[in-house]
mmCIF file of C-alpha atoms in Angstrom:
data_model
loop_
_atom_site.group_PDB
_atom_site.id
_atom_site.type_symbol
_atom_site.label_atom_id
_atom_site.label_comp_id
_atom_site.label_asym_id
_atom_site.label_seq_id
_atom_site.Cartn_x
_atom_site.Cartn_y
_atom_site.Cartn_z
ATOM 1 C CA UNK A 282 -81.185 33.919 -63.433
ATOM 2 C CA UNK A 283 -78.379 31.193 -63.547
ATOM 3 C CA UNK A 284 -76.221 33.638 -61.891
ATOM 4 C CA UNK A 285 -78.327 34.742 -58.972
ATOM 5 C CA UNK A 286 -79.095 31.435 -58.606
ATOM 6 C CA UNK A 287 -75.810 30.704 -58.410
ATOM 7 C CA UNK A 288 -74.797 33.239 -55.511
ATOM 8 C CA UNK A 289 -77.736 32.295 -53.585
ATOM 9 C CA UNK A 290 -76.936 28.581 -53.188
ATOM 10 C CA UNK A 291 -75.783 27.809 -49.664
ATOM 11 C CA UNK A 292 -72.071 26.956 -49.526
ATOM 12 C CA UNK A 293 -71.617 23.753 -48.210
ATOM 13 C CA UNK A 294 -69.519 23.447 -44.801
ATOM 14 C CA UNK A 295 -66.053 22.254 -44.904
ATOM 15 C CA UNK A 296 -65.315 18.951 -43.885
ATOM 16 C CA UNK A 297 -64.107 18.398 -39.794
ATOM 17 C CA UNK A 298 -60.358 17.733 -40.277
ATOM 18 C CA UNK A 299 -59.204 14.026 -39.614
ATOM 19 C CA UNK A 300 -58.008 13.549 -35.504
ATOM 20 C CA UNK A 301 -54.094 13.415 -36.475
ATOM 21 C CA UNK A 302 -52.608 10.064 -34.902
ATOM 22 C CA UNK A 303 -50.575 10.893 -31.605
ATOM 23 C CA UNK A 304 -46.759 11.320 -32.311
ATOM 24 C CA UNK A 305 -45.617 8.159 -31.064
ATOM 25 C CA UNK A 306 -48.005 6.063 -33.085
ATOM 26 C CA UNK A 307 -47.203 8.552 -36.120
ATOM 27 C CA UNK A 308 -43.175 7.870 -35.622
ATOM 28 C CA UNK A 309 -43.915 4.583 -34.674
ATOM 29 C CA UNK A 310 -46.175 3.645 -38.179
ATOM 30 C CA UNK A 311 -43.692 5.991 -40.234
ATOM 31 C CA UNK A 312 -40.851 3.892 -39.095
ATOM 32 C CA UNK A 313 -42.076 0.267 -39.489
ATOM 33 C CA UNK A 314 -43.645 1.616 -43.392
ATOM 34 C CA UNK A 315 -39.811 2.262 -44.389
ATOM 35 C CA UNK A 316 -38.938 -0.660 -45.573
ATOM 36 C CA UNK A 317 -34.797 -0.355 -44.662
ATOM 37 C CA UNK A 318 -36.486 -0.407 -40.932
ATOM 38 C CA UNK A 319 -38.404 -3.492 -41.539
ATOM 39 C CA UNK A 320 -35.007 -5.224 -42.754
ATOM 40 C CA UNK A 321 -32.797 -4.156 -40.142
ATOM 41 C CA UNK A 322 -35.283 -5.291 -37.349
ATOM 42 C CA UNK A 323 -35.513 -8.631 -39.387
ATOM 43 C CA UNK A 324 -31.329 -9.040 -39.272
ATOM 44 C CA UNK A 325 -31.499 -7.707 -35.832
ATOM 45 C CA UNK A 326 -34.306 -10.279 -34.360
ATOM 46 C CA UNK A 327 -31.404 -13.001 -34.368
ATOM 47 C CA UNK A 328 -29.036 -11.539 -32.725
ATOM 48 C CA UNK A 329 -31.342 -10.064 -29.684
ATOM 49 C CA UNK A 330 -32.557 -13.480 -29.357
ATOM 50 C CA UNK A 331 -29.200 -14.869 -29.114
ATOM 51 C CA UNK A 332 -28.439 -12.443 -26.440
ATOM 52 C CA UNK A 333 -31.883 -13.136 -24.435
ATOM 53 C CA UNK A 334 -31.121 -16.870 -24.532
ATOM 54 C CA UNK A 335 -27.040 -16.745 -23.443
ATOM 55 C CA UNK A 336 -27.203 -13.758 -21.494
ATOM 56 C CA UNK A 337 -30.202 -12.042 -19.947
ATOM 57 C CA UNK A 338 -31.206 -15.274 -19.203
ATOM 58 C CA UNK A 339 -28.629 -16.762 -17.359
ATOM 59 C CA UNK A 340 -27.749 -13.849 -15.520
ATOM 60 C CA UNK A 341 -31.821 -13.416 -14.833
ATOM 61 C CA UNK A 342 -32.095 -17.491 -13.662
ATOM 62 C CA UNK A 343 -28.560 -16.333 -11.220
ATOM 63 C CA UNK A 344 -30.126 -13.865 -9.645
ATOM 64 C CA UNK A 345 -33.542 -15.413 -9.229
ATOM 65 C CA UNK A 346 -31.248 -18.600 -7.874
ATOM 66 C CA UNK A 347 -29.408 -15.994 -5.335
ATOM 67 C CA UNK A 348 -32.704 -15.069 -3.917
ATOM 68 C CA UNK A 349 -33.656 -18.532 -3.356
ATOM 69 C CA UNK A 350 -33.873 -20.363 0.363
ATOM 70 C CA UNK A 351 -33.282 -23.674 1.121
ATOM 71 C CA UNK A 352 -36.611 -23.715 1.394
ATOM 72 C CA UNK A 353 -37.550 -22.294 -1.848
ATOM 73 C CA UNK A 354 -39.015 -18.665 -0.273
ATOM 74 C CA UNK A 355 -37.316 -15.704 -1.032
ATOM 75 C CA UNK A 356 -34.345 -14.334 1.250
ATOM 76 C CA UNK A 357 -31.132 -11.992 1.341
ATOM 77 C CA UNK A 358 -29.353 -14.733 3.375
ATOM 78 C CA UNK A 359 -26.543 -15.698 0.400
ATOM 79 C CA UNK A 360 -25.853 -12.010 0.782
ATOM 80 C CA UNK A 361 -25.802 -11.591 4.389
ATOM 81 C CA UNK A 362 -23.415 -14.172 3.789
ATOM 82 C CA UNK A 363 -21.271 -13.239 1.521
ATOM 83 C CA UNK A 364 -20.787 -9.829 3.852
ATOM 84 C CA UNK A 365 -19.799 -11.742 6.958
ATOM 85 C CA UNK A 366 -16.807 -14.285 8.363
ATOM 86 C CA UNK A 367 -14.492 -16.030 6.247
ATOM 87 C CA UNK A 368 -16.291 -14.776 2.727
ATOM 88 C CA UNK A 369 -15.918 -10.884 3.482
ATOM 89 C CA UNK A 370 -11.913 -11.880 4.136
ATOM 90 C CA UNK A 371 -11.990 -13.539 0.801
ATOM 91 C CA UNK A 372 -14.059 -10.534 -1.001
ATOM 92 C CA UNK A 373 -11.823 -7.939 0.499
ATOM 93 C CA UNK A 374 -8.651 -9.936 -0.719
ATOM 94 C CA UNK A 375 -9.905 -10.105 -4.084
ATOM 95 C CA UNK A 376 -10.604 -6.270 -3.958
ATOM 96 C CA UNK A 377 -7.155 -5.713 -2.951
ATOM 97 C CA UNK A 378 -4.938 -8.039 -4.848
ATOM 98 C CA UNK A 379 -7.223 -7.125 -8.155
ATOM 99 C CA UNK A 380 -5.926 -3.068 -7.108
ATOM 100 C CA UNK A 381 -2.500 -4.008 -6.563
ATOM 101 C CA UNK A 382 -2.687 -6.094 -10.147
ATOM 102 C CA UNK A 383 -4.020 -3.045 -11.783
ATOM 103 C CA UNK A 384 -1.690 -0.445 -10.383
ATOM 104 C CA UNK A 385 1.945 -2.606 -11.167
ATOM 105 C CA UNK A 386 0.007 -3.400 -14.667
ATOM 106 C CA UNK A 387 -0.177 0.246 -15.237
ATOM 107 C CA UNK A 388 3.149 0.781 -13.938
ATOM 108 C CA UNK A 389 5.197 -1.809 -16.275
ATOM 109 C CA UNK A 390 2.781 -1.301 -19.104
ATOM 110 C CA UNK A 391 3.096 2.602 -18.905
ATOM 111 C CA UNK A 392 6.973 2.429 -19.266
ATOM 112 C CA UNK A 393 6.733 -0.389 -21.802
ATOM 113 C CA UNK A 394 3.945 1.479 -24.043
ATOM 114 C CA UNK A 395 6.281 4.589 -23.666
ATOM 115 C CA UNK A 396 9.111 3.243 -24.616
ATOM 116 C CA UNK A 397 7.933 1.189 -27.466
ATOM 117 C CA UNK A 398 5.458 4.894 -28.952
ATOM 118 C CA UNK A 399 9.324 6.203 -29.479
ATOM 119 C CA UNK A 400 10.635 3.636 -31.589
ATOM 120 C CA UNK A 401 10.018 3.598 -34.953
ATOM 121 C CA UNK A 402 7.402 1.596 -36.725
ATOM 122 C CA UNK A 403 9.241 -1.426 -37.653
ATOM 123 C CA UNK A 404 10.777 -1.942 -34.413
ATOM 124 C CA UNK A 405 7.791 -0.526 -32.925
ATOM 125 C CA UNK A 406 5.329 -3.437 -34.524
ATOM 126 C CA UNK A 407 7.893 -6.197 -33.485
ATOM 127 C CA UNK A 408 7.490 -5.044 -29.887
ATOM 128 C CA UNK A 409 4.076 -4.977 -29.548
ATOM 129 C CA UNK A 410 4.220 -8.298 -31.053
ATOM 130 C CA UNK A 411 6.349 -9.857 -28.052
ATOM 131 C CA UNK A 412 4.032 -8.310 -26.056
ATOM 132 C CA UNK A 413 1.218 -9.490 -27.528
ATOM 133 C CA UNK A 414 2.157 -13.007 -28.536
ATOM 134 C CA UNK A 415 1.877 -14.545 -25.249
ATOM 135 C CA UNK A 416 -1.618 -13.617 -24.424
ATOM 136 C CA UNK A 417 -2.400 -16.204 -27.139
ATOM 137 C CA UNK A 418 -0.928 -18.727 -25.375
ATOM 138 C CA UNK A 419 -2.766 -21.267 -22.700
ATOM 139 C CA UNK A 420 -3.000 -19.252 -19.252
ATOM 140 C CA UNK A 421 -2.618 -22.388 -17.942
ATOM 141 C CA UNK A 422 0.929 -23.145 -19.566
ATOM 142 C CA UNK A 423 1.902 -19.501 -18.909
ATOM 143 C CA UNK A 424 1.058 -19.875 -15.367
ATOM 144 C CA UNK A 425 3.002 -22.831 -15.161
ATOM 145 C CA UNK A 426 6.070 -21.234 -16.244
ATOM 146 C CA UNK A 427 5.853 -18.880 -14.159
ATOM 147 C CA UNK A 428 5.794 -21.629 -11.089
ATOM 148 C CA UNK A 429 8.891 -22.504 -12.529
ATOM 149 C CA UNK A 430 10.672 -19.370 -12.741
ATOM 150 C CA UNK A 431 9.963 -18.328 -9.069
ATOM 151 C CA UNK A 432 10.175 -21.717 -7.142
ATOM 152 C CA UNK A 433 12.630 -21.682 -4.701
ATOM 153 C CA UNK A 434 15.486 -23.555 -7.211
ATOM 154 C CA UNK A 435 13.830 -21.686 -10.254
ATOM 155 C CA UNK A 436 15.998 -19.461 -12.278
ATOM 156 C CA UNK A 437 15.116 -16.048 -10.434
ATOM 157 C CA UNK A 438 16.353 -17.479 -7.094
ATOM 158 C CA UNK A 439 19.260 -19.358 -8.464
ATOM 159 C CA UNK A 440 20.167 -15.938 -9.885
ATOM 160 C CA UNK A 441 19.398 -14.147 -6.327
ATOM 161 C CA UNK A 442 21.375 -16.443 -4.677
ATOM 162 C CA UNK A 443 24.793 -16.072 -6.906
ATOM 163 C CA UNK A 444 24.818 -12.744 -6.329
ATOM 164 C CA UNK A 445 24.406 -13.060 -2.724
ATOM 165 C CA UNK A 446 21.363 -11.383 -1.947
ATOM 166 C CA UNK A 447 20.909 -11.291 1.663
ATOM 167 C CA UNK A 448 17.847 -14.020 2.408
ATOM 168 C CA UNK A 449 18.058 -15.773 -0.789
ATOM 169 C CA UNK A 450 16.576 -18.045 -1.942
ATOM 170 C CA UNK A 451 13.083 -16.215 -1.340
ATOM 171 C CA UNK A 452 9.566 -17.227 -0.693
ATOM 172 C CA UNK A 453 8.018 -16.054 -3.956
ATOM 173 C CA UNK A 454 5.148 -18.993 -4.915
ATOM 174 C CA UNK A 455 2.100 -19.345 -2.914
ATOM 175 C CA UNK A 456 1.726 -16.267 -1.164
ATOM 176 C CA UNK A 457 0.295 -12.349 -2.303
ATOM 177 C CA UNK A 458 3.685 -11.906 -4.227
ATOM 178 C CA UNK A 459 3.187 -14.659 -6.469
ATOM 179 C CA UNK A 460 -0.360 -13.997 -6.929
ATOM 180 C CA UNK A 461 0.524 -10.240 -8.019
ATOM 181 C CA UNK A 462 3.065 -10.842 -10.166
ATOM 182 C CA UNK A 463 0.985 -13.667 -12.388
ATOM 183 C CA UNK A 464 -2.233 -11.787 -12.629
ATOM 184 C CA UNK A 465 0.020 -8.860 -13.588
ATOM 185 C CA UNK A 466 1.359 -10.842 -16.299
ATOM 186 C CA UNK A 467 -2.022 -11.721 -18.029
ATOM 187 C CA UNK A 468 -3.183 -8.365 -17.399
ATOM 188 C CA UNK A 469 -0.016 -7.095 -19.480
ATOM 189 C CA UNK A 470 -0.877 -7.028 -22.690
ATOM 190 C CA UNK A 471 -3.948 -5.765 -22.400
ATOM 191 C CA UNK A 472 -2.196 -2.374 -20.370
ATOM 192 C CA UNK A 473 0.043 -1.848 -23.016
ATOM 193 C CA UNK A 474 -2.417 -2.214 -26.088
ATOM 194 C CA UNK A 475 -4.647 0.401 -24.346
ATOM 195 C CA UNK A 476 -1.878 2.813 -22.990
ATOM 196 C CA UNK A 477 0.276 2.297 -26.927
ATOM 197 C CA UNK A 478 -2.716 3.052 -28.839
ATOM 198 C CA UNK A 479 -3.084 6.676 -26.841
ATOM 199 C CA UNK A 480 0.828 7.193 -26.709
ATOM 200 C CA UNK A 481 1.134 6.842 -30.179
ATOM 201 C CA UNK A 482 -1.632 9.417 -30.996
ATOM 202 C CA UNK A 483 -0.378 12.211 -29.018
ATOM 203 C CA UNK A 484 1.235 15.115 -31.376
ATOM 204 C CA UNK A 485 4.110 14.996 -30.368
ATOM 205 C CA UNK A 486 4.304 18.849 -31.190
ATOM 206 C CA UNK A 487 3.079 20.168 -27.862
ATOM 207 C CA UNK A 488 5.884 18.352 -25.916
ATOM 208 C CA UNK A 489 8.217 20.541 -28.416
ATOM 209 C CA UNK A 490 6.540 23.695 -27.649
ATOM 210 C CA UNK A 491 6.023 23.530 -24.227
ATOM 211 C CA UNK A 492 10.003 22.697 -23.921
ATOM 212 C CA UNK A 493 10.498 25.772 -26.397
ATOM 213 C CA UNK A 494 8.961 27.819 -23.515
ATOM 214 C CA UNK A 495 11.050 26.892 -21.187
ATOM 215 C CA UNK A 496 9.592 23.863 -19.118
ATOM 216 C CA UNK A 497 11.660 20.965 -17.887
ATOM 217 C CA UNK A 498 11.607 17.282 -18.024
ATOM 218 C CA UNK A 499 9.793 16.749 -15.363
ATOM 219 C CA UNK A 500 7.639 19.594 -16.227
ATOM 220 C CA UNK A 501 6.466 18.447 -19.665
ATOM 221 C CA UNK A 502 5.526 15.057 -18.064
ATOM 222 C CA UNK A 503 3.712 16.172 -15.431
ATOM 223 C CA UNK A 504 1.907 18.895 -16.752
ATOM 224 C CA UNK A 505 1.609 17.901 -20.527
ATOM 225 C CA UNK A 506 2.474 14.854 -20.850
ATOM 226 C CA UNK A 507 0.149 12.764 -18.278
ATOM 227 C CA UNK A 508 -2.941 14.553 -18.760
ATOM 228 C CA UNK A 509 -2.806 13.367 -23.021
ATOM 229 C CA UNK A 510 -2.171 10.019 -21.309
ATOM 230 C CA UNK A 511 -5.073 10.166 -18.461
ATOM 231 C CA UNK A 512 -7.505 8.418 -20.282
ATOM 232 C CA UNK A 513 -5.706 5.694 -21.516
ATOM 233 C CA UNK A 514 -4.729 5.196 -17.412
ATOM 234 C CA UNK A 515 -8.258 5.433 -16.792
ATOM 235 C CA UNK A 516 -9.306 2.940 -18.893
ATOM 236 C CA UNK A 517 -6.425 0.478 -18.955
ATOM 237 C CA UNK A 518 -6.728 0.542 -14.863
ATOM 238 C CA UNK A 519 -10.127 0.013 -14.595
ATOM 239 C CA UNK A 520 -10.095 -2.640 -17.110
ATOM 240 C CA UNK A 521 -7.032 -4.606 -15.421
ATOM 241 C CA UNK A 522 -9.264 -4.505 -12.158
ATOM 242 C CA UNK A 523 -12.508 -6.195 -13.861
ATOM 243 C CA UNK A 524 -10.912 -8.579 -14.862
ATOM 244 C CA UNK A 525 -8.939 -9.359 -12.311
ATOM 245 C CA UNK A 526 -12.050 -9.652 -9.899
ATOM 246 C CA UNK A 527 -12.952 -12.811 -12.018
ATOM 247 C CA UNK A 528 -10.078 -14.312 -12.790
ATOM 248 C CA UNK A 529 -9.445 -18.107 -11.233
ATOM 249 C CA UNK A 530 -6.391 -19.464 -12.808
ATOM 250 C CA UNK A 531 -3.019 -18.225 -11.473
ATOM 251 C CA UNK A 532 -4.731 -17.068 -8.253
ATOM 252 C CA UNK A 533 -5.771 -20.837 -7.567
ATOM 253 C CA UNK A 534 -2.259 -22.143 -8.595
ATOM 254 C CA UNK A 535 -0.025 -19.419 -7.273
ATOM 255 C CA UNK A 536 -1.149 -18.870 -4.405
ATOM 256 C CA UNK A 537 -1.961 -19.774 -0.671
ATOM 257 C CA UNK A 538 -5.386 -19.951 1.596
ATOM 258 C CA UNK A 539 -4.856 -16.558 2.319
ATOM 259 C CA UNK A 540 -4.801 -15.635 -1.627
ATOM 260 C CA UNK A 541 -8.489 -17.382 -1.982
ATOM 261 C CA UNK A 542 -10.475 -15.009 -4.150
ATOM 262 C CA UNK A 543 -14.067 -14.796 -5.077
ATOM 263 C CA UNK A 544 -13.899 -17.374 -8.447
ATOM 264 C CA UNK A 545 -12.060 -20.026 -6.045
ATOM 265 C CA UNK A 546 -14.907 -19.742 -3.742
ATOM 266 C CA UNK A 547 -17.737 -19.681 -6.302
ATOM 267 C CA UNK A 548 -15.550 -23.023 -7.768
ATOM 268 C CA UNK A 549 -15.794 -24.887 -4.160
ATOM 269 C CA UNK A 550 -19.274 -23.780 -2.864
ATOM 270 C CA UNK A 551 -20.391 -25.433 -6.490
ATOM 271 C CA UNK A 552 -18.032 -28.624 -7.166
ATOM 272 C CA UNK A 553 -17.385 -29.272 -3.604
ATOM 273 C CA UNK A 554 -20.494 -28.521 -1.398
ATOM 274 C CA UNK A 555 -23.003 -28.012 -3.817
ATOM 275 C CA UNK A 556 -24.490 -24.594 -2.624
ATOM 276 C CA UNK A 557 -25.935 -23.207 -5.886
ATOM 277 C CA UNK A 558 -27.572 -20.153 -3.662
ATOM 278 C CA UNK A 559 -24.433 -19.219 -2.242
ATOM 279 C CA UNK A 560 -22.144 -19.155 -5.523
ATOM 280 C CA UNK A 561 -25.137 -17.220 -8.013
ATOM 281 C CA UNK A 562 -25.125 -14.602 -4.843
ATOM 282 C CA UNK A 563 -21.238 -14.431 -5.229
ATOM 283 C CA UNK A 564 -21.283 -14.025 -9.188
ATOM 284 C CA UNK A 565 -23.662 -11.701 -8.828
ATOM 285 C CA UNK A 566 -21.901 -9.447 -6.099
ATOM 286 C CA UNK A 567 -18.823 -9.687 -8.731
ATOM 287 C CA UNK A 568 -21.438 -8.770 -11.445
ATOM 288 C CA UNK A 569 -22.402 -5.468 -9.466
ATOM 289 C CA UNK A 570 -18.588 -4.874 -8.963
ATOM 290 C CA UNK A 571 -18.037 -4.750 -12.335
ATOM 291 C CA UNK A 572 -20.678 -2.565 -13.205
ATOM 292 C CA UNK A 573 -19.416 -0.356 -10.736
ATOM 293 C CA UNK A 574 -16.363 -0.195 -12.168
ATOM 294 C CA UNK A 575 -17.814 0.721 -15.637
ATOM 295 C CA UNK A 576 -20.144 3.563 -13.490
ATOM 296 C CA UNK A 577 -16.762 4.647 -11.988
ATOM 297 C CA UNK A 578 -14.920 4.659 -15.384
ATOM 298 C CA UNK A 579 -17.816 6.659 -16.853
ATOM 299 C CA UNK A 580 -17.531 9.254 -14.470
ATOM 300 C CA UNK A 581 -13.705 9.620 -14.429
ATOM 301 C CA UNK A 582 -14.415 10.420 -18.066
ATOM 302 C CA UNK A 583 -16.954 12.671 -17.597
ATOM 303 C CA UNK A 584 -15.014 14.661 -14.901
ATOM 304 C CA UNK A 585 -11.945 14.754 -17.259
ATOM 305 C CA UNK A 586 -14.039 16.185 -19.648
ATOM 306 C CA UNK A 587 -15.642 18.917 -17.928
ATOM 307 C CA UNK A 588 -12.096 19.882 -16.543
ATOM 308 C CA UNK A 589 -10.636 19.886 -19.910
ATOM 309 C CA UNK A 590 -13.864 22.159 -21.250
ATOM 310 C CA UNK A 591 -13.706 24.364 -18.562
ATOM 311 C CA UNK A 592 -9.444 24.960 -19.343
ATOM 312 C CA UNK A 593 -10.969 25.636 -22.750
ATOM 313 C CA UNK A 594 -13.159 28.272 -21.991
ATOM 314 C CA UNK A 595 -10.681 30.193 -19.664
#
């Protein structure tokens, strides 16, 4: 009786599942429960904060200021601006005397990063310190020296003119030469750092082998050599040019009117004729510049890449 009783009773119906939580709230919830996560969001809250306040902020308030007319409405005049007369001159100057810095940079630093990769480490470490050592000296006291090395009774035309050089002494302060040839002394170290650092980690095997098969001097370099080195170029390059779009010092003190670039202008629109509008505009054209350097290094990488992956595979 207990057992038919039993089998007759209705079973009762399973419960309806739960609705599961959507995936983002489920990764979300799982995440902030872990208790490492909670931490490093707690460390990290500082330093976004810091960044919000001395970065995004200032570069936000710029841009807002660029947009700004005299009258407080919004307008694309500063820009207009900055595209026509006298400022486009200036912007195109700093364009090209921040290329010309970047390609002697490369030039000097390759040879000097070359030559100090083949020494051996105890020579090699005391050369990258004379290299080094003078970026931590004052720009300022650097660029100074410089004045006095080149002026017309400085010690590089005093030596031109006892040898006799045909139009000695010459012109060598306050005009693009002088311009090129400070920049390209603070942009030095940081060439030779970048292009070292690569020299020194090429094996030095494959130059070996492909001269065991036969190729020349020239050869090697060309074909092996220079591609190993390619992204150091890359990168050194386009670094030397950043910061060369910015830089103020040596430009302002070595050169002439026709050597104004962008950071002198920003520096008299503010201090001397107090147009705010026009200088954020300015920064923030060099702002976009430099970003499109970065875009431009980040392709250059990705091109190398996909050239070296595709050598690879055939």
């Amino acid at each position: 009786m207990t057992m038919a009783g039993t089998a007759l009773a209705p079973t009762p119906a399973p419960a309806a599942p739960a609705p599961a939580p959507a995936p983002g709230k489920r990764g979300l919830g799982r995440a902030l429960s872990d208790r490492r996560t909670r931490f490093g969001l707690l460390n990290a809250t500082p330093v976004v904060v810091y960044l919000l306040i001395l970065f995004v902020y200032p570069i936000f308030s710029t841009l807002m200021l660029s947009l700004k007319g005299e009258e407080g409405g919004f307008t694309l005049h500063w820009y207009t601006d900055a595209f026509q007369g006298a400022n486009l001159e200036i912007l195109l100057t700093t364009l090209r005397i921040s290329a010309e810095t970047s390609l002697l940079a490369l030039v000097v630093g390759f040879v000097l990063a070359s030559a100090i990769s083949r020494l051996k480490p105890l020579w090699a470490g005391l050369a990258m310190l004379v290299v080094v050592v003078p970026h931590f000296i004052s720009a300022l006291v650097r660029t100074y020296g410089w004045i006095i090395l080149l002026g017309d009774n400085g010690v590089v035309n005093n030596a031109l003119t006892d040898m006799h050089v045909p139009g000695a002494p010459v012109q060598l302060l306050y005009n693009e030469i002088g311009v090129v040839i400070g920049t390209t002394a603070v942009m030095l170290p940081y060439t030779v750092l970048l292009l070292f650092a690569v020299m020194k980690g090429i094996d030095r095997r494959l130059l070996a082998a492909a001269a065991s098969m036969g190729a020349g001097r020239i050869t090697i370099f060309r074909r092996v050599y220079v591609p190993l080195v390619a992204p150091g170029l890359v990168n050194a390059g386009v670094l030397c040019f950043i910061l060369c779009l910015g830089y103020y010092l040596t430009p302002a003190l070595m050169g002439g009117e026709k050597q104004t670039m962008v950071a002198s202008l920003i520096d008299e629109q503010v201090m001397k004729q107090n147009q705010w509008n026009g200088a954020s505009a300015l920064g923030i054209i060099l702002l976009l510049l430099t970003f499109a350097g970065l875009l431009l290094l980040r392709l250059l990488k990705s091109a190398g890449e996909a050239l070296r992956n595709r050598g690879t595979a055939s």
